[in-house]
C-alpha positions as a printed Julia matrix, in Angstrom:
342×3 Matrix{Float64}:
   0.0     0.0     0.0
   2.82    2.38    0.88
   4.55    1.77   -2.43
   1.32    2.46   -4.28
   0.88    5.78   -2.47
   4.48    6.75   -3.25
   3.99    5.85   -6.91
   0.87    7.98   -7.17
   2.77   10.85   -5.56
   5.58   10.57   -8.11
   3.06   10.51  -10.94
   1.33   13.66   -9.7
   4.7    15.37   -9.28
   5.61   14.47  -12.85
   2.41   15.93  -14.23
   2.88   19.15  -12.23
   6.5    19.46  -13.36
   5.52   18.83  -16.99
   3.01   21.66  -16.86
   5.51   23.98  -15.19
   8.23   23.31  -17.75
   5.86   23.95  -20.66
   4.78   27.21  -19.03
   8.41   28.23  -18.58
   9.31   27.8   -22.27
  10.41   31.28  -23.37
   9.44   33.35  -26.35
  11.88   36.06  -27.39
  11.94   38.92  -29.86
  14.76   41.44  -30.06
  15.71   44.16  -32.5
  18.91   46.24  -32.66
  19.55   48.91  -35.26
  23.37   49.09  -34.92
  25.89   46.69  -33.35
  29.43   48.05  -33.7
  32.81   46.6   -32.73
  36.16   48.32  -33.49
  39.33   46.35  -32.85
  42.22   47.89  -30.92
  45.38   48.47  -33.0
  48.13   49.56  -30.56
  50.82   50.45  -33.17
  48.66   53.2   -34.71
  47.06   53.62  -32.12
  43.35   52.83  -32.58
  41.26   52.31  -29.45
  38.81   49.45  -29.09
  35.06   50.1   -29.01
  31.93   47.98  -28.65
  28.41   49.32  -28.44
  24.77   49.12  -29.49
  22.3    51.72  -30.68
  18.54   51.47  -31.05
  17.29   48.45  -29.12
  13.9    46.81  -28.51
  13.41   43.84  -26.22
  10.81   41.1   -25.86
   7.29   42.42  -25.25
   5.12   41.03  -22.44
   3.68   37.85  -23.94
   1.45   37.27  -20.89
  -0.71   40.17  -22.09
  -3.29   40.15  -24.88
  -1.0    42.46  -26.85
   2.16   44.44  -26.14
   4.95   46.28  -27.96
   8.36   47.86  -27.42
   8.92   50.83  -29.72
  12.65   50.98  -29.03
  15.21   52.71  -26.85
  17.31   55.33  -28.67
  19.07   56.77  -25.61
  22.54   55.58  -26.82
  24.23   54.78  -23.46
  27.23   53.27  -25.29
  27.74   56.47  -27.32
  27.65   54.49  -30.54
  26.52   57.63  -32.37
  30.02   58.98  -31.81
  31.0    56.66  -34.65
  27.79   55.99  -36.59
  25.32   58.38  -38.2
  21.85   56.96  -38.9
  19.81   58.7   -41.61
  16.1    58.69  -42.25
  13.29   57.35  -40.1
  14.63   55.04  -37.41
  12.42   52.04  -36.6
  13.27   49.46  -33.96
  10.34   47.61  -32.48
   8.95   44.33  -31.21
   5.29   43.4   -30.82
   3.05   40.6   -29.56
  -0.53   39.69  -30.44
  -2.1    36.74  -28.61
  -5.1    36.47  -30.96
  -2.9    35.62  -33.95
  -0.01   34.21  -31.9
   2.42   36.44  -33.76
   5.62   37.71  -32.15
   7.46   40.23  -34.35
  10.76   42.14  -34.49
  11.52   44.95  -36.98
  14.36   47.35  -37.78
  14.44   50.02  -40.47
  16.51   53.05  -41.54
  17.49   54.8   -44.78
  21.31   54.79  -44.63
  24.34   54.66  -42.33
  27.75   56.36  -42.14
  30.66   55.07  -40.04
  33.55   57.3   -38.94
  36.74   55.37  -38.22
  39.92   56.72  -36.63
  38.54   60.26  -37.14
  38.05   59.62  -40.86
  34.56   60.84  -41.7
  32.32   58.54  -43.74
  34.94   55.79  -43.74
  32.13   53.31  -44.5
  28.74   54.21  -45.93
  25.88   51.7   -46.14
  22.5    51.84  -47.81
  19.05   51.23  -46.41
  18.09   48.37  -44.13
  14.68   46.76  -43.73
  14.84   43.7   -41.46
  11.94   41.64  -40.15
  11.46   38.46  -38.11
   8.23   36.86  -36.93
   6.75   33.86  -35.16
   3.7    32.99  -37.26
   0.51   31.59  -35.76
   1.55   27.93  -36.09
   4.61   28.68  -33.96
   7.07   28.47  -36.87
   9.52   31.29  -37.61
  10.58   33.4   -40.58
  12.9    36.37  -41.18
  14.32   38.51  -43.95
  16.69   41.45  -44.45
  16.64   43.84  -47.41
  19.07   46.58  -48.39
  20.19   48.73  -51.27
  23.6    47.1   -51.24
  24.84   49.13  -54.23
  25.25   52.08  -51.87
  27.89   50.37  -49.71
  31.32   52.02  -49.98
  34.58   52.12  -48.05
  36.65   55.28  -48.58
  34.61   55.94  -51.71
  35.24   52.51  -53.22
  32.19   50.38  -54.02
  31.61   47.1   -52.17
  29.73   44.16  -53.68
  27.28   42.2   -51.56
  28.42   38.73  -50.58
  31.85   38.98  -52.24
  35.07   39.94  -50.4
  36.38   43.2   -51.88
  40.09   44.1   -51.68
  40.79   47.83  -51.42
  44.33   49.27  -51.34
  44.66   52.71  -49.74
  47.36   54.91  -48.27
  48.03   55.56  -44.61
  46.97   59.18  -45.09
  43.5    58.05  -46.18
  43.22   56.13  -42.9
  44.69   58.97  -40.83
  47.61   56.67  -39.94
  50.95   58.5   -40.44
  52.99   55.42  -39.55
  51.34   53.42  -42.34
  52.49   53.6   -45.95
  50.12   51.12  -47.62
  47.02   49.36  -46.31
  45.24   46.42  -47.89
  41.64   46.31  -46.7
  39.35   43.31  -47.25
  35.69   44.34  -46.99
  32.77   41.92  -46.86
  29.1    42.91  -46.89
  26.7    40.02  -46.22
  22.95   39.72  -46.06
  22.25   37.2   -43.31
  18.71   35.88  -43.14
  16.88   32.73  -42.14
  13.61   32.48  -44.06
  11.65   29.5   -42.75
   8.06   28.3   -42.92
   8.32   24.68  -41.9
   7.06   22.9   -38.76
   9.77   22.48  -36.16
  11.74   25.6   -37.09
  11.17   27.81  -34.08
  13.78   30.55  -34.42
  14.92   33.02  -37.04
  17.13   36.08  -37.4
  18.24   38.55  -40.05
  20.7    41.43  -40.41
  23.24   43.12  -42.66
  26.84   42.32  -41.7
  29.91   44.4   -42.54
  33.41   43.17  -41.7
  36.73   44.83  -42.53
  40.16   43.3   -42.01
  43.48   44.99  -42.77
  47.14   44.44  -43.53
  49.11   47.58  -42.64
  52.66   48.17  -43.92
  55.17   50.84  -42.89
  57.51   52.84  -45.15
  60.01   49.94  -45.16
  57.37   47.53  -46.41
  57.23   45.7   -43.09
  53.89   44.37  -41.91
  52.98   46.18  -38.68
  49.43   44.88  -38.26
  47.22   42.15  -39.7
  43.73   41.45  -38.42
  40.26   42.82  -37.83
  39.39   46.5   -38.04
  35.6    46.77  -37.97
  32.65   44.46  -37.38
  29.19   46.03  -37.76
  25.68   44.57  -37.9
  22.73   46.68  -39.05
  19.06   45.83  -38.46
  19.64   42.71  -36.34
  16.27   41.07  -35.61
  15.75   37.79  -33.73
  12.72   35.73  -32.73
  12.42   32.54  -30.7
   8.99   30.94  -30.84
   7.15   28.3   -28.84
   7.24   24.96  -30.65
   4.09   23.85  -32.42
   2.1    21.24  -30.49
  -0.24   19.17  -32.74
  -3.69   18.52  -31.22
  -4.33   15.09  -29.68
  -7.78   13.45  -29.65
  -9.05   10.06  -28.51
 -10.13    7.59  -31.18
 -13.12    5.23  -30.74
 -10.68    2.43  -29.82
  -9.12    4.5   -27.09
  -5.89    5.15  -29.02
  -4.49    8.66  -29.33
  -4.65   10.22  -32.76
  -2.22   13.07  -33.3
  -3.18   15.73  -35.79
  -0.72   17.27  -38.22
  -0.57   20.8   -39.6
  -2.62   21.28  -42.75
  -0.82   21.54  -46.08
  -3.58   23.75  -47.48
  -1.74   26.41  -49.49
  -4.43   28.91  -48.55
  -3.43   28.69  -44.89
  -0.78   30.76  -43.09
   2.42   31.09  -45.06
   5.86   32.37  -44.24
   5.87   35.09  -46.93
   6.32   38.27  -44.89
   4.74   40.31  -47.69
   1.4    38.43  -47.52
  -0.2    40.19  -44.61
   2.44   42.23  -42.83
   3.12   45.75  -44.13
   6.71   46.88  -44.03
   7.9    50.44  -43.91
   9.82   51.93  -46.82
  12.79   53.58  -45.08
  13.11   56.18  -47.8
   9.57   57.51  -47.36
   8.38   56.27  -43.98
   5.21   54.98  -45.68
   4.1    51.37  -45.16
   4.23   49.14  -48.22
   2.9    45.68  -48.8
   6.32   44.37  -49.91
   9.89   45.68  -50.27
  10.33   48.14  -53.13
  12.82   47.63  -55.93
  15.4    49.73  -54.11
  15.06   47.43  -51.1
  15.68   44.21  -53.02
  18.53   42.05  -51.92
  21.36   41.72  -54.44
  22.14   38.2   -55.48
  19.29   36.54  -53.54
  16.04   35.55  -55.29
  12.89   36.29  -53.28
  11.84   33.41  -51.07
  15.19   31.68  -51.18
  16.94   30.42  -48.09
  19.47   32.47  -46.21
  23.08   33.08  -47.08
  23.66   32.17  -43.49
  21.64   32.02  -40.33
  21.68   30.8   -36.79
  19.07   28.44  -35.45
  18.6    29.27  -31.82
  18.09   26.38  -29.41
  14.69   25.65  -27.93
  14.7    25.49  -24.18
  12.86   23.37  -21.62
  13.66   20.42  -19.39
  12.72   16.75  -19.56
  10.08   15.58  -17.07
   9.67   12.0   -18.29
  11.74   10.44  -15.44
   9.29   11.57  -12.74
   6.31   10.1   -14.58
   8.21    6.88  -15.29
   9.23    6.49  -11.63
   5.65    7.12  -10.53
   4.26    4.48  -12.9
   6.96    1.95  -11.92
   6.52    2.37   -8.19
   2.71    2.29   -8.49
   2.94   -0.99  -10.4
   5.24   -2.57   -7.83
   2.97   -1.51   -4.97
  -0.14   -2.85   -6.69
   1.59   -6.19   -7.39
   2.68   -6.6    -3.73
  -0.86   -5.88   -2.51
  -2.24   -8.5    -4.9
   0.24  -11.17   -3.74
  -0.31  -10.37   -0.07
  -4.07  -10.86   -0.42
  -3.54  -14.03   -2.42
  -1.41  -15.58    0.36
  -4.02  -14.99    3.09
  -5.43  -18.46    4.13
  -9.11  -18.98    3.65
 -11.15  -20.12    6.7
């Protein structure tokens, strides 16, 4: 009898823990307009810097609806290095009726000053978007006018490393004679509309590395100069849970998501207006100037990061409860069976 009681207790504990873990599964949406990192170069010298500008965090998903329209207070003083032009949009939003969790970032253009060189890097518009759709799956995209990207007035192609040779004077580095700069602009996006994909992110990524030579032709520095992300949006969604119903025979029948093409899709232009950063007016889909070079619409990302789902396993508690309950019931049955009949 005691073992049976203990088994029931374990079973109840397992059910309670299972419910608690499911309730604790997080949803997350974040948006950052600028993420900047400048590498220290002691021989020049160039000081290190790391900072963010324009941030929105996860809205309150316990409410019917909520939104974060962004913090532009610039505590890191990122605007000392970066100028943002046009309407600045950084926001996250939540709507329980549709189950949609959204992150957006938008601006017309950017200018980066490096080592007191004005407009060292100029970048075009950014329109980035990530969303948990109503099934719980995730999608994201990033759009930019990549033809506007330049370093020291030299054009940079999207997705292709560009080698630029400049003088030390152009970099405001008197101890440098010649500098070979390798510039890479990438559109990073994870566009997903498949069950089981529960995270997505998108952003524009600019990296610059350098080889610096002195007047004698000696290499005095080789390594990173600048790492900058624009319009970084991220969502983590709750996993889809198919409905479970009891069949006439008592067996569970698990439903699967419908393949009806008229149902929810991952195309962000279907029902979510985006804002044209050049006009501030909402549009149903990115304009021609916002198209992504080298990436057909609807294709998968150049690169992306699937973020891990969280949550703990509660099966052991239920298993222990069932096992102990079975042992206790068996002992009771044998004890009654051994009682002599009068």
